[in-house]
mmCIF file of C-alpha atoms in Angstrom:
data_model
loop_
_atom_site.group_PDB
_atom_site.id
_atom_site.type_symbol
_atom_site.label_atom_id
_atom_site.label_comp_id
_atom_site.label_asym_id
_atom_site.label_seq_id
_atom_site.Cartn_x
_atom_site.Cartn_y
_atom_site.Cartn_z
ATOM 1 C CA MET Z 1 116.541 51.415 110.036
ATOM 2 C CA THR Z 2 116.101 49.444 113.246
ATOM 3 C CA LEU Z 3 117.911 46.317 114.324
ATOM 4 C CA SER Z 4 115.919 43.430 115.792
ATOM 5 C CA SER Z 5 116.609 39.842 116.796
ATOM 6 C CA THR Z 6 115.219 38.645 113.445
ATOM 7 C CA THR Z 7 117.284 41.005 111.253
ATOM 8 C CA ARG Z 8 119.627 39.007 109.061
ATOM 9 C CA LEU Z 9 122.906 40.894 108.912
ATOM 10 C CA GLN Z 10 125.842 40.531 106.563
ATOM 11 C CA CYS Z 11 128.930 42.533 105.609
ATOM 12 C CA ALA Z 12 128.465 45.487 103.315
ATOM 13 C CA PRO Z 13 129.832 44.958 99.798
ATOM 14 C CA ASN Z 14 133.189 46.512 98.886
ATOM 15 C CA LEU Z 15 134.322 46.671 102.511
ATOM 16 C CA ARG Z 16 138.048 47.274 102.840
ATOM 17 C CA ILE Z 17 139.848 46.049 105.952
ATOM 18 C CA ASP Z 18 143.212 47.382 107.184
ATOM 19 C CA ILE Z 19 145.027 46.379 110.369
ATOM 20 C CA PRO Z 20 147.484 49.162 111.240
ATOM 21 C CA SER Z 21 148.357 47.613 114.615
ATOM 22 C CA ARG Z 22 147.669 44.540 116.730
ATOM 23 C CA SER Z 23 144.918 46.353 118.602
ATOM 24 C CA GLU Z 24 143.191 48.259 115.798
ATOM 25 C CA THR Z 25 141.163 47.456 112.681
ATOM 26 C CA VAL Z 26 140.126 50.106 110.155
ATOM 27 C CA PHE Z 27 137.050 49.464 107.991
ATOM 28 C CA THR Z 28 136.698 51.644 104.877
ATOM 29 C CA LEU Z 29 133.427 52.074 102.980
ATOM 30 C CA GLY Z 30 133.649 54.586 100.160
ATOM 31 C CA ASP Z 31 135.142 57.702 101.752
ATOM 32 C CA GLN Z 32 134.134 56.703 105.303
ATOM 33 C CA ARG Z 33 136.669 55.153 107.706
ATOM 34 C CA HIS Z 34 135.676 53.451 110.962
ATOM 35 C CA ARG Z 35 138.083 52.242 113.667
ATOM 36 C CA PHE Z 36 137.393 49.173 115.793
ATOM 37 C CA GLY Z 37 139.421 46.779 117.910
ATOM 38 C CA THR Z 38 140.765 43.625 116.270
ATOM 39 C CA PRO Z 39 138.053 41.401 117.902
ATOM 40 C CA ALA Z 40 135.660 42.946 115.365
ATOM 41 C CA LEU Z 41 137.399 40.792 112.707
ATOM 42 C CA THR Z 42 135.805 37.680 114.208
ATOM 43 C CA LEU Z 43 132.352 39.232 113.805
ATOM 44 C CA ILE Z 44 133.103 40.326 110.232
ATOM 45 C CA ASP Z 45 134.138 36.766 109.377
ATOM 46 C CA LEU Z 46 130.901 35.336 110.805
ATOM 47 C CA PHE Z 47 128.773 37.852 108.919
ATOM 48 C CA GLN Z 48 130.263 37.013 105.514
ATOM 49 C CA THR Z 49 126.989 35.135 105.068
ATOM 50 C CA PRO Z 50 123.664 36.386 106.511
ATOM 51 C CA HIS Z 51 123.013 35.682 110.199
ATOM 52 C CA THR Z 52 120.775 37.115 112.885
ATOM 53 C CA MET Z 53 122.388 38.449 116.030
ATOM 54 C CA PRO Z 54 121.169 35.492 118.163
ATOM 55 C CA GLU Z 55 122.644 33.065 115.588
ATOM 56 C CA VAL Z 56 126.047 34.727 115.802
ATOM 57 C CA LEU Z 57 125.942 34.824 119.601
ATOM 58 C CA ALA Z 58 125.231 31.086 119.546
ATOM 59 C CA LEU Z 59 128.229 30.533 117.258
ATOM 60 C CA LEU Z 60 130.380 32.491 119.712
ATOM 61 C CA GLU Z 61 129.245 30.474 122.711
ATOM 62 C CA GLY Z 62 132.267 29.714 124.852
ATOM 63 C CA GLN Z 63 134.246 32.768 123.730
ATOM 64 C CA ALA Z 64 132.582 35.064 126.264
ATOM 65 C CA ARG Z 65 132.639 34.085 129.916
ATOM 66 C CA THR Z 66 130.897 36.978 131.670
ATOM 67 C CA GLY Z 67 127.860 39.151 131.144
ATOM 68 C CA ILE Z 68 130.122 42.124 130.468
ATOM 69 C CA GLU Z 69 131.878 40.235 127.663
ATOM 70 C CA TRP Z 70 128.541 39.310 126.089
ATOM 71 C CA LEU Z 71 127.439 42.926 126.369
ATOM 72 C CA HIS Z 72 130.630 44.047 124.619
ATOM 73 C CA ILE Z 73 130.075 41.610 121.710
ATOM 74 C CA THR Z 74 126.459 42.724 121.328
ATOM 75 C CA SER Z 75 127.506 46.371 121.452
ATOM 76 C CA GLN Z 76 130.109 45.781 118.741
ATOM 77 C CA ILE Z 77 127.492 44.208 116.441
ATOM 78 C CA VAL Z 78 125.196 47.197 116.957
ATOM 79 C CA SER Z 79 128.068 49.636 116.324
ATOM 80 C CA LEU Z 80 129.063 47.800 113.120
ATOM 81 C CA PHE Z 81 125.430 47.986 111.985
ATOM 82 C CA LYS Z 82 125.133 51.715 112.747
ATOM 83 C CA ALA Z 83 128.371 52.360 110.828
ATOM 84 C CA GLY Z 84 126.968 50.585 107.771
ATOM 85 C CA ILE Z 85 129.629 47.864 107.948
ATOM 86 C CA LEU Z 86 126.888 45.305 108.654
ATOM 87 C CA ILE Z 87 123.717 45.680 106.575
ATOM 88 C CA ASP Z 88 120.251 44.162 106.524
ATOM 89 C CA ALA Z 89 120.684 41.319 104.032
ATOM 90 C CA ASP Z 90 116.981 41.249 103.172
ATOM 91 C CA ALA Z 91 116.340 44.977 102.860
ATOM 92 C CA VAL Z 92 119.154 46.017 100.524
ATOM 93 C CA VAL Z 93 118.903 45.342 96.808
ATOM 94 C CA ARG Z 94 122.365 45.669 95.302
ATOM 95 C CA PRO Z 95 123.100 46.178 91.608
ATOM 96 C CA ALA Z 96 124.431 43.238 89.600
ATOM 97 C CA ILE Z 97 127.561 45.264 88.844
ATOM 98 C CA SER Z 98 128.807 47.620 91.542
ATOM 99 C CA GLY Z 99 129.788 51.194 90.829
ATOM 100 C CA GLU Z 100 132.427 51.037 93.551
ATOM 101 C CA PRO Z 101 135.848 51.067 91.844
ATOM 102 C CA TRP Z 102 137.798 47.815 92.095
ATOM 103 C CA GLY Z 103 135.403 45.960 94.363
ATOM 104 C CA PHE Z 104 135.155 42.239 93.610
ATOM 105 C CA ASP Z 105 131.835 42.958 91.878
ATOM 106 C CA SER Z 106 132.914 46.131 90.052
ATOM 107 C CA ALA Z 107 132.717 46.671 86.309
ATOM 108 C CA GLN Z 108 136.253 48.121 86.332
ATOM 109 C CA LEU Z 109 137.778 45.006 87.867
ATOM 110 C CA HIS Z 110 136.058 42.521 85.572
ATOM 111 C CA THR Z 111 136.776 44.607 82.483
ATOM 112 C CA ALA Z 112 140.488 44.501 83.370
ATOM 113 C CA LEU Z 113 140.364 40.746 83.971
ATOM 114 C CA LEU Z 114 138.576 39.976 80.702
ATOM 115 C CA ASN Z 115 140.964 42.218 78.768
ATOM 116 C CA ASP Z 116 143.908 40.193 80.077
ATOM 117 C CA GLN Z 117 144.202 37.622 77.287
ATOM 118 C CA PRO Z 118 147.227 35.731 78.701
ATOM 119 C CA ARG Z 119 145.320 35.166 81.944
ATOM 120 C CA VAL Z 120 142.022 34.052 80.405
ATOM 121 C CA ASN Z 121 143.599 31.922 77.693
ATOM 122 C CA GLY Z 122 145.903 30.293 80.229
ATOM 123 C CA TYR Z 123 142.967 29.265 82.404
ATOM 124 C CA ARG Z 124 141.024 28.053 79.360
ATOM 125 C CA GLN Z 125 143.960 25.880 78.261
ATOM 126 C CA ALA Z 126 144.331 24.479 81.789
ATOM 127 C CA ILE Z 127 140.608 23.732 82.106
ATOM 128 C CA GLN Z 128 140.592 21.925 78.762
ATOM 129 C CA ALA Z 129 143.576 19.833 79.904
ATOM 130 C CA VAL Z 130 142.364 19.031 83.431
ATOM 131 C CA VAL Z 131 138.547 18.774 83.344
ATOM 132 C CA LYS Z 132 137.335 15.412 82.036
ATOM 133 C CA PRO Z 133 133.859 14.486 80.809
ATOM 134 C CA GLY Z 134 131.640 13.713 83.790
ATOM 135 C CA ASP Z 135 133.774 15.576 86.338
ATOM 136 C CA VAL Z 136 132.215 17.509 89.192
ATOM 137 C CA VAL Z 137 133.881 20.931 89.412
ATOM 138 C CA VAL Z 138 133.775 23.663 92.041
ATOM 139 C CA GLU Z 139 134.936 27.178 91.244
ATOM 140 C CA ILE Z 140 135.701 29.567 94.098
ATOM 141 C CA GLY Z 141 134.950 33.213 93.319
ATOM 142 C CA THR Z 142 133.246 32.743 89.969
ATOM 143 C CA GLY Z 143 132.871 36.481 89.251
ATOM 144 C CA THR Z 144 131.378 36.864 85.766
ATOM 145 C CA GLY Z 145 131.223 33.078 85.481
ATOM 146 C CA ILE Z 146 133.629 32.714 82.579
ATOM 147 C CA LEU Z 147 135.712 29.907 84.081
ATOM 148 C CA SER Z 148 132.645 27.926 85.163
ATOM 149 C CA VAL Z 149 131.287 28.212 81.613
ATOM 150 C CA MET Z 150 134.603 26.909 80.289
ATOM 151 C CA ALA Z 151 134.475 23.972 82.725
ATOM 152 C CA ALA Z 152 130.984 23.056 81.529
ATOM 153 C CA GLN Z 153 132.120 23.352 77.910
ATOM 154 C CA ALA Z 154 135.026 21.024 78.720
ATOM 155 C CA GLY Z 155 132.544 18.309 79.710
ATOM 156 C CA ALA Z 156 131.907 18.735 83.442
ATOM 157 C CA SER Z 157 128.648 17.079 84.449
ATOM 158 C CA ARG Z 158 128.111 19.563 87.282
ATOM 159 C CA VAL Z 159 129.830 22.834 88.185
ATOM 160 C CA TYR Z 160 129.298 24.556 91.531
ATOM 161 C CA ALA Z 161 130.061 28.252 90.991
ATOM 162 C CA VAL Z 162 130.634 29.892 94.385
ATOM 163 C CA GLU Z 163 130.330 33.690 94.588
ATOM 164 C CA ALA Z 164 129.733 35.956 97.589
ATOM 165 C CA THR Z 165 129.259 39.332 95.895
ATOM 166 C CA SER Z 166 126.422 40.795 93.836
ATOM 167 C CA ILE Z 167 128.142 39.921 90.532
ATOM 168 C CA ALA Z 168 126.564 36.487 91.095
ATOM 169 C CA GLU Z 169 123.276 37.609 89.519
ATOM 170 C CA MET Z 170 125.142 38.584 86.355
ATOM 171 C CA ALA Z 171 127.019 35.272 86.320
ATOM 172 C CA GLN Z 172 123.680 33.439 86.425
ATOM 173 C CA GLN Z 173 122.629 35.291 83.266
ATOM 174 C CA VAL Z 174 125.953 34.445 81.602
ATOM 175 C CA PHE Z 175 125.344 30.737 82.311
ATOM 176 C CA ALA Z 176 121.920 30.947 80.663
ATOM 177 C CA ALA Z 177 123.186 32.939 77.664
ATOM 178 C CA ASN Z 178 125.791 30.252 76.985
ATOM 179 C CA GLY Z 179 123.376 27.332 77.327
ATOM 180 C CA VAL Z 180 125.057 25.736 80.335
ATOM 181 C CA SER Z 181 122.804 26.787 83.208
ATOM 182 C CA ASP Z 182 121.445 23.230 83.430
ATOM 183 C CA ARG Z 183 124.926 22.049 84.510
ATOM 184 C CA ILE Z 184 126.061 25.003 86.636
ATOM 185 C CA THR Z 185 124.686 25.571 90.117
ATOM 186 C CA LEU Z 186 125.299 29.055 91.513
ATOM 187 C CA VAL Z 187 126.171 28.919 95.218
ATOM 188 C CA ARG Z 188 125.896 32.286 96.988
ATOM 189 C CA GLY Z 189 128.357 32.948 99.794
ATOM 190 C CA TRP Z 190 131.993 32.547 100.775
ATOM 191 C CA SER Z 191 133.398 29.101 100.011
ATOM 192 C CA THR Z 192 134.487 28.644 103.634
ATOM 193 C CA ARG Z 193 130.854 29.135 104.728
ATOM 194 C CA VAL Z 194 128.998 26.975 102.209
ATOM 195 C CA ASP Z 195 128.430 23.245 101.904
ATOM 196 C CA LEU Z 196 127.991 21.307 98.669
ATOM 197 C CA PRO Z 197 125.755 18.273 98.106
ATOM 198 C CA GLU Z 198 128.734 16.306 96.767
ATOM 199 C CA ARG Z 199 132.511 16.507 96.706
ATOM 200 C CA ALA Z 200 134.227 17.706 93.553
ATOM 201 C CA ASP Z 201 136.876 16.198 91.297
ATOM 202 C CA VAL Z 202 138.348 19.546 90.278
ATOM 203 C CA LEU Z 203 138.832 22.907 92.007
ATOM 204 C CA ILE Z 204 139.200 26.080 89.948
ATOM 205 C CA GLY Z 205 140.175 29.309 91.677
ATOM 206 C CA GLU Z 206 141.607 32.553 90.384
ATOM 207 C CA LEU Z 207 142.470 33.784 93.868
ATOM 208 C CA ILE Z 208 145.835 35.376 93.198
ATOM 209 C CA GLY Z 209 146.098 39.014 94.241
ATOM 210 C CA SER Z 210 148.573 41.709 93.284
ATOM 211 C CA ASP Z 211 150.465 40.522 96.319
ATOM 212 C CA PRO Z 212 150.075 36.844 95.378
ATOM 213 C CA LEU Z 213 148.658 35.839 98.775
ATOM 214 C CA ASP Z 214 146.546 38.888 99.619
ATOM 215 C CA GLU Z 215 143.288 37.203 98.546
ATOM 216 C CA ASN Z 216 144.003 34.363 101.013
ATOM 217 C CA VAL Z 217 144.457 31.713 98.331
ATOM 218 C CA LEU Z 218 146.151 29.375 100.824
ATOM 219 C CA GLU Z 219 143.334 29.568 103.363
ATOM 220 C CA PHE Z 220 140.531 29.179 100.789
ATOM 221 C CA THR Z 221 142.304 26.313 99.010
ATOM 222 C CA ASN Z 222 143.141 24.529 102.262
ATOM 223 C CA ASP Z 223 139.488 24.688 103.294
ATOM 224 C CA ALA Z 224 138.313 23.383 99.911
ATOM 225 C CA LEU Z 225 140.777 20.475 100.039
ATOM 226 C CA ARG Z 226 139.450 19.482 103.446
ATOM 227 C CA ARG Z 227 135.695 19.945 102.891
ATOM 228 C CA LEU Z 228 134.723 20.334 99.231
ATOM 229 C CA LEU Z 229 137.020 18.010 97.237
ATOM 230 C CA ARG Z 230 137.482 14.288 96.848
ATOM 231 C CA PRO Z 231 140.881 12.784 97.795
ATOM 232 C CA GLY Z 232 143.278 13.209 94.896
ATOM 233 C CA ALA Z 233 141.249 16.023 93.346
ATOM 234 C CA ARG Z 234 142.899 18.176 90.695
ATOM 235 C CA VAL Z 235 143.419 21.881 91.387
ATOM 236 C CA ILE Z 236 143.747 24.815 88.957
ATOM 237 C CA PRO Z 237 146.243 26.377 89.544
ATOM 238 C CA GLU Z 238 148.290 23.525 90.972
ATOM 239 C CA ARG Z 239 151.455 25.399 91.932
ATOM 240 C CA LEU Z 240 152.369 28.953 92.975
ATOM 241 C CA GLN Z 241 155.904 30.302 93.079
ATOM 242 C CA ILE Z 242 156.462 33.770 94.531
ATOM 243 C CA LEU Z 243 159.449 35.644 93.153
ATOM 244 C CA ALA Z 244 161.373 38.696 94.363
ATOM 245 C CA LEU Z 245 163.318 40.838 91.910
ATOM 246 C CA PRO Z 246 165.916 43.400 93.108
ATOM 247 C CA ILE Z 247 165.909 46.438 90.811
ATOM 248 C CA GLU Z 248 167.233 49.937 90.343
ATOM 249 C CA ILE Z 249 164.484 52.404 89.416
ATOM 250 C CA ASP Z 250 165.906 55.202 87.278
ATOM 251 C CA ALA Z 251 166.543 58.520 88.981
ATOM 252 C CA ASP Z 252 163.640 60.454 87.477
ATOM 253 C CA ALA Z 253 161.014 57.817 88.207
ATOM 254 C CA TYR Z 254 162.498 57.223 91.667
ATOM 255 C CA SER Z 255 162.242 60.934 92.507
ATOM 256 C CA HIS Z 256 158.489 60.766 91.891
ATOM 257 C CA ILE Z 257 158.039 57.884 94.341
ATOM 258 C CA VAL Z 258 160.100 58.736 97.436
ATOM 259 C CA PHE Z 259 161.551 61.712 99.317
ATOM 260 C CA SER Z 260 164.731 61.781 97.222
ATOM 261 C CA ASP Z 261 167.145 64.723 96.971
ATOM 262 C CA ALA Z 262 165.673 65.600 93.580
ATOM 263 C CA ALA Z 263 162.107 65.416 94.870
ATOM 264 C CA VAL Z 264 162.833 67.626 97.899
ATOM 265 C CA ALA Z 265 164.576 70.185 95.685
ATOM 266 C CA ARG Z 266 161.650 70.163 93.256
ATOM 267 C CA TRP Z 267 159.059 70.674 95.992
ATOM 268 C CA GLN Z 268 161.074 73.476 97.574
ATOM 269 C CA ALA Z 269 161.239 75.237 94.191
ATOM 270 C CA TRP Z 270 157.495 74.792 93.671
ATOM 271 C CA TYR Z 271 156.221 75.638 97.144
ATOM 272 C CA GLY Z 272 159.028 77.486 98.941
ATOM 273 C CA VAL Z 273 159.027 74.908 101.766
ATOM 274 C CA ASP Z 274 162.060 72.934 102.946
ATOM 275 C CA PHE Z 275 161.127 69.227 103.299
ATOM 276 C CA THR Z 276 164.569 68.013 104.445
ATOM 277 C CA PRO Z 277 163.279 66.865 107.890
ATOM 278 C CA LEU Z 278 160.615 64.751 106.184
ATOM 279 C CA GLN Z 279 163.218 63.304 103.829
ATOM 280 C CA GLN Z 280 165.393 62.237 106.752
ATOM 281 C CA ALA Z 281 162.458 60.522 108.449
ATOM 282 C CA MET Z 282 161.136 58.858 105.285
ATOM 283 C CA ASN Z 283 164.546 57.525 104.268
ATOM 284 C CA ALA Z 284 164.420 55.218 107.283
ATOM 285 C CA GLN Z 285 161.231 53.596 105.960
ATOM 286 C CA VAL Z 286 160.488 51.146 103.186
ATOM 287 C CA GLN Z 287 157.502 52.298 101.160
ATOM 288 C CA LEU Z 288 155.128 49.858 99.508
ATOM 289 C CA GLN Z 289 154.013 50.931 96.031
ATOM 290 C CA TYR Z 290 151.786 49.078 93.553
ATOM 291 C CA LEU Z 291 153.188 49.513 90.055
ATOM 292 C CA SER Z 292 151.995 48.198 86.682
ATOM 293 C CA VAL Z 293 154.028 45.859 84.484
ATOM 294 C CA SER Z 294 154.647 48.837 82.169
ATOM 295 C CA HIS Z 295 156.803 50.440 84.859
ATOM 296 C CA ALA Z 296 159.501 47.882 83.997
ATOM 297 C CA ASP Z 297 160.619 50.355 81.323
ATOM 298 C CA PHE Z 298 162.086 52.455 84.147
ATOM 299 C CA TRP Z 299 163.973 49.627 85.875
ATOM 300 C CA ARG Z 300 167.390 48.011 85.719
ATOM 301 C CA THR Z 301 167.360 44.453 86.997
ATOM 302 C CA LEU Z 302 170.368 43.851 89.208
ATOM 303 C CA ALA Z 303 169.819 40.142 89.875
ATOM 304 C CA ASP Z 304 167.773 37.229 88.635
ATOM 305 C CA PRO Z 305 164.374 36.697 90.288
ATOM 306 C CA VAL Z 306 164.663 34.832 93.585
ATOM 307 C CA ILE Z 307 162.046 32.260 94.625
ATOM 308 C CA VAL Z 308 160.930 33.291 98.123
ATOM 309 C CA ALA Z 309 157.999 30.844 98.431
ATOM 310 C CA ASP Z 310 156.838 27.737 96.548
ATOM 311 C CA PHE Z 311 153.451 26.059 97.159
ATOM 312 C CA ARG Z 312 151.684 23.015 95.744
ATOM 313 C CA LEU Z 313 148.075 24.204 95.814
ATOM 314 C CA ASP Z 314 146.743 20.653 95.472
ATOM 315 C CA GLN Z 315 148.140 20.001 98.948
ATOM 316 C CA VAL Z 316 147.325 21.613 102.285
ATOM 317 C CA ASN Z 317 149.823 24.420 102.975
ATOM 318 C CA PRO Z 318 150.681 26.465 106.062
ATOM 319 C CA GLY Z 319 148.540 29.573 106.084
ATOM 320 C CA LEU Z 320 147.897 32.610 108.274
ATOM 321 C CA ALA Z 321 151.542 33.306 109.122
ATOM 322 C CA PHE Z 322 155.024 32.287 108.027
ATOM 323 C CA ASP Z 323 158.446 33.740 107.215
ATOM 324 C CA ARG Z 324 160.687 32.697 104.312
ATOM 325 C CA THR Z 325 164.243 33.721 103.415
ATOM 326 C CA ALA Z 326 166.131 33.168 100.152
ATOM 327 C CA GLU Z 327 169.708 34.056 99.202
ATOM 328 C CA SER Z 328 171.312 34.948 95.885
ATOM 329 C CA SER Z 329 173.834 37.405 94.396
ATOM 330 C CA PHE Z 330 173.757 40.429 92.107
ATOM 331 C CA HIS Z 331 174.789 40.053 88.470
ATOM 332 C CA THR Z 332 175.021 43.796 87.699
ATOM 333 C CA ALA Z 333 176.561 46.788 89.449
ATOM 334 C CA GLY Z 334 174.209 49.570 90.447
ATOM 335 C CA HIS Z 335 172.248 51.076 93.305
ATOM 336 C CA VAL Z 336 169.489 48.763 94.489
ATOM 337 C CA ASN Z 337 166.524 50.881 95.551
ATOM 338 C CA ALA Z 338 163.533 48.527 95.306
ATOM 339 C CA VAL Z 339 162.355 44.918 95.330
ATOM 340 C CA VAL Z 340 159.481 43.808 93.110
ATOM 341 C CA LEU Z 341 157.254 40.879 94.058
ATOM 342 C CA CYS Z 342 155.741 38.780 91.263
ATOM 343 C CA PHE Z 343 154.645 35.185 90.701
ATOM 344 C CA ASP Z 344 154.727 32.172 88.394
ATOM 345 C CA LEU Z 345 151.619 29.985 88.329
ATOM 346 C CA THR Z 346 151.528 26.439 87.031
ATOM 347 C CA LEU Z 347 147.867 26.172 86.051
ATOM 348 C CA ALA Z 348 148.252 22.592 84.773
ATOM 349 C CA PRO Z 349 151.193 20.504 83.530
ATOM 350 C CA GLY Z 350 152.796 22.546 80.762
ATOM 351 C CA VAL Z 351 150.426 25.511 81.242
ATOM 352 C CA HIS Z 352 151.919 28.536 82.969
ATOM 353 C CA LEU Z 353 150.888 32.074 83.816
ATOM 354 C CA THR Z 354 153.111 34.819 85.198
ATOM 355 C CA ASN Z 355 153.211 38.533 85.909
ATOM 356 C CA ASN Z 356 157.021 38.506 85.987
ATOM 357 C CA PRO Z 357 157.865 41.824 84.263
ATOM 358 C CA LEU Z 358 160.823 40.134 82.535
ATOM 359 C CA ALA Z 359 158.540 37.593 80.837
ATOM 360 C CA PRO Z 360 157.462 38.337 77.234
ATOM 361 C CA ASN Z 361 153.778 37.572 77.897
ATOM 362 C CA ALA Z 362 153.335 38.903 81.419
ATOM 363 C CA ALA Z 363 149.702 39.035 82.519
ATOM 364 C CA VAL Z 364 148.663 42.639 83.044
ATOM 365 C CA SER Z 365 145.551 42.435 85.231
ATOM 366 C CA TRP Z 366 147.780 42.362 88.319
ATOM 367 C CA GLN Z 367 149.927 45.164 89.616
ATOM 368 C CA LEU Z 368 153.350 44.571 91.109
ATOM 369 C CA PRO Z 369 153.832 45.228 94.835
ATOM 370 C CA THR Z 370 157.155 47.055 95.025
ATOM 371 C CA TRP Z 371 159.061 47.808 98.210
ATOM 372 C CA VAL Z 372 160.983 51.049 97.597
ATOM 373 C CA PHE Z 373 163.937 51.971 99.822
ATOM 374 C CA GLY Z 374 164.452 55.542 100.972
ATOM 375 C CA THR Z 375 168.229 55.097 100.726
ATOM 376 C CA PRO Z 376 169.606 53.253 97.642
ATOM 377 C CA GLN Z 377 172.452 50.853 98.373
ATOM 378 C CA PRO Z 378 175.437 50.423 96.004
ATOM 379 C CA VAL Z 379 176.033 46.818 94.915
ATOM 380 C CA GLN Z 380 178.602 44.957 92.813
ATOM 381 C CA PRO Z 381 178.426 41.790 90.645
ATOM 382 C CA GLY Z 382 178.804 38.693 92.787
ATOM 383 C CA GLN Z 383 177.768 40.456 95.990
ATOM 384 C CA ALA Z 384 175.452 38.255 98.052
ATOM 385 C CA PHE Z 385 172.079 39.296 99.407
ATOM 386 C CA SER Z 386 169.097 37.742 101.127
ATOM 387 C CA ILE Z 387 165.404 38.538 100.791
ATOM 388 C CA ASP Z 388 162.982 37.981 103.658
ATOM 389 C CA TYR Z 389 159.319 37.428 102.817
ATOM 390 C CA GLN Z 390 156.815 37.684 105.666
ATOM 391 C CA TYR Z 391 153.200 36.624 105.258
ATOM 392 C CA ARG Z 392 150.418 37.496 107.686
ATOM 393 C CA ALA Z 393 146.830 36.797 106.628
ATOM 394 C CA LYS Z 394 144.583 39.906 106.409
ATOM 395 C CA MET Z 395 147.634 42.173 106.715
ATOM 396 C CA THR Z 396 150.121 43.739 104.332
ATOM 397 C CA HIS Z 397 152.879 41.250 103.656
ATOM 398 C CA LYS Z 398 156.483 42.412 103.973
ATOM 399 C CA VAL Z 399 159.624 42.053 101.882
ATOM 400 C CA ASN Z 400 163.086 43.058 103.040
ATOM 401 C CA LEU Z 401 166.460 42.900 101.274
ATOM 402 C CA ARG Z 402 169.699 42.518 103.250
ATOM 403 C CA LEU Z 403 173.210 42.750 101.839
ATOM 404 C CA LEU Z 404 175.458 39.924 103.029
#
């Protein structure tokens, strides 16, 4: 496939982006990994919606000062295209439901979401409470379209359902099957790259990731507040609290997660190899694991959940980067060896949703990011601690516990 000045390029679906260092970006497509410099992120952002190369170069006018810099940008676009990270938007016909596991348009993801009754019923209750007859509603990331259908059923006169991935075609069919396609307009693209013919009274967005901020809910909501909503618009969800929970994972489960004494002994018995040097190195690191709510059966909670961040989503919030610290004390003696991150959402007044593993109706479509320590620390009731929460957009967020 050749690349010309009229080829409309956009990002490949199901592209995963990792930033292992300040100077490197890793793009993963299926089992293929491609390494680029961090400036490639700017190009990826611009190609979230289809553009030709000359259009993108025009958008970047002023960022390159010399012919060599322009040549480098052009070369990067060509390299991204050859790697399959940028694709011809007009030549590729993608399926309505992707076969790529856990992409935003994958059957696996949407099956898990629809099976999560607390989540879906919570949003339905909030929509029924917030959306009034005649309201204009915008939904960011409509997916299968279920929340837009609910908004139309609640009396919205017009719903703008924004979706960037190929699941959009399926959502359009869902609108028709439920008799609401006359009031729902499907808008293809990323919400930060589209314009609407009118401003909305209500914003609906299920943009909470397993790490509550890893789907950039703050950035997308901030943009919608500034460009897509009327002053005083209502937002679902309206508030996000991020909680940290210090725990002790039981010895057997812990030995299957980190380089513990038991794990090293087990591996040496199995393979005849001494892994003590690896254990010593790994014990200095904090490992990030993603665990399901069901893993709470293997935990002892050593303190009450600590609120490490609290956002009103109907107001513009700081995004991209910030650091928060909260202090508390342990209520139980033990050996703290992990911190779990979870959240409480206020969808509407009196309507709440949480994946707090201590809650009786925890939503299960999210996993729990868990920072596991290589060296457990003994703690006593009343002993003080602090938890640092660091957020960096497009990067893994960090949690650290310090004994005081």
